Amino acid sequence: MRRRDEHAVDTRWGWCCPRCDEDVPVSRDPHSQTFRWECQTDDCPAVGFGFSSRRRARLGLLEYREAFQRIYR
């Protein structure tokens, strides 16, 4: 299991989608002024939204990825 501080350097970058392992961008939602991530693969439904900062969106993506991987171990 990785420690959370190992990812501190990576908070300026996105991570991989928990479902299809593609890179996932994090962007600001202009309508709500919050941050969101959404997998760019056409057939992948993974999305996260409503985060107060870009960093929180990336940490949310990381937590989702870790939870998703625990389910299928």
CSV table of C-alpha atoms in Angstrom, one decimal:
chain,number,residue,atom,x,y,z
A,1,MET,CA,0.0,0.0,0.0
A,2,ARG,CA,1.3,3.4,-1.0
A,3,ARG,CA,1.5,6.3,1.5
A,4,ARG,CA,-0.5,9.4,0.6
A,5,ASP,CA,2.7,11.6,0.7
A,6,GLU,CA,4.2,9.6,-2.2
A,7,HIS,CA,1.6,11.4,-4.4
A,8,ALA,CA,2.4,14.9,-3.2
A,9,VAL,CA,4.7,15.5,-6.1
A,10,ASP,CA,2.0,14.3,-8.5
A,11,THR,CA,-0.7,16.8,-7.4
A,12,ARG,CA,-0.1,19.0,-10.4
A,13,TRP,CA,-0.8,16.1,-12.8
A,14,GLY,CA,-3.8,13.9,-13.3
A,15,TRP,CA,-3.8,10.2,-12.7
A,16,CYS,CA,-5.1,7.3,-14.6
A,17,CYS,CA,-8.8,6.3,-14.8
A,18,PRO,CA,-9.6,3.5,-12.3
A,19,ARG,CA,-11.7,1.7,-14.9
A,20,CYS,CA,-9.7,1.9,-18.2
A,21,ASP,CA,-6.2,3.2,-17.1
A,22,GLU,CA,-6.3,6.2,-19.5
A,23,ASP,CA,-5.0,9.6,-18.4
A,24,VAL,CA,-7.7,11.7,-16.8
A,25,PRO,CA,-7.5,15.5,-17.0
A,26,VAL,CA,-8.8,17.7,-14.2
A,27,SER,CA,-10.5,21.0,-15.2
A,28,ARG,CA,-12.6,23.8,-13.9
A,29,ASP,CA,-16.3,23.6,-14.5
A,30,PRO,CA,-17.2,27.1,-15.7
A,31,HIS,CA,-20.9,26.8,-14.6
A,32,SER,CA,-20.3,25.8,-11.0
A,33,GLN,CA,-16.8,27.2,-10.5
A,34,THR,CA,-15.7,23.8,-9.0
A,35,PHE,CA,-13.3,21.3,-10.4
A,36,ARG,CA,-14.0,18.0,-12.1
A,37,TRP,CA,-12.3,15.1,-13.7
A,38,GLU,CA,-13.8,13.0,-16.5
A,39,CYS,CA,-12.4,10.0,-18.4
A,40,GLN,CA,-12.0,10.9,-22.1
A,41,THR,CA,-12.6,7.4,-23.3
A,42,ASP,CA,-15.9,7.1,-25.1
A,43,ASP,CA,-17.1,3.9,-23.5
A,44,CYS,CA,-16.0,4.7,-19.9
A,45,PRO,CA,-18.5,6.3,-17.5
A,46,ALA,CA,-16.0,7.4,-14.8
A,47,VAL,CA,-16.4,11.0,-13.7
A,48,GLY,CA,-16.0,13.1,-10.5
A,49,PHE,CA,-17.3,16.6,-10.0
A,50,GLY,CA,-17.9,19.3,-7.3
A,51,PHE,CA,-14.4,19.5,-5.9
A,52,SER,CA,-13.3,22.8,-4.3
A,53,SER,CA,-9.8,22.7,-5.8
A,54,ARG,CA,-7.8,21.0,-8.5
A,55,ARG,CA,-5.8,19.2,-5.8
A,56,ARG,CA,-8.9,17.9,-4.1
A,57,ALA,CA,-10.2,16.6,-7.5
A,58,ARG,CA,-6.9,14.7,-8.1
A,59,LEU,CA,-7.0,13.3,-4.6
A,60,GLY,CA,-10.6,12.3,-5.1
A,61,LEU,CA,-9.6,10.5,-8.3
A,62,LEU,CA,-6.8,8.7,-6.5
A,63,GLU,CA,-9.1,7.6,-3.7
A,64,TYR,CA,-11.6,6.4,-6.3
A,65,ARG,CA,-8.9,4.5,-8.1
A,66,GLU,CA,-7.7,2.8,-4.9
A,67,ALA,CA,-11.2,1.9,-3.8
A,68,PHE,CA,-12.1,0.5,-7.3
A,69,GLN,CA,-8.9,-1.6,-7.3
A,70,ARG,CA,-9.7,-3.1,-3.8
A,71,ILE,CA,-13.1,-4.2,-5.1
A,72,TYR,CA,-11.5,-6.3,-7.9
A,73,ARG,CA,-8.6,-7.9,-6.1
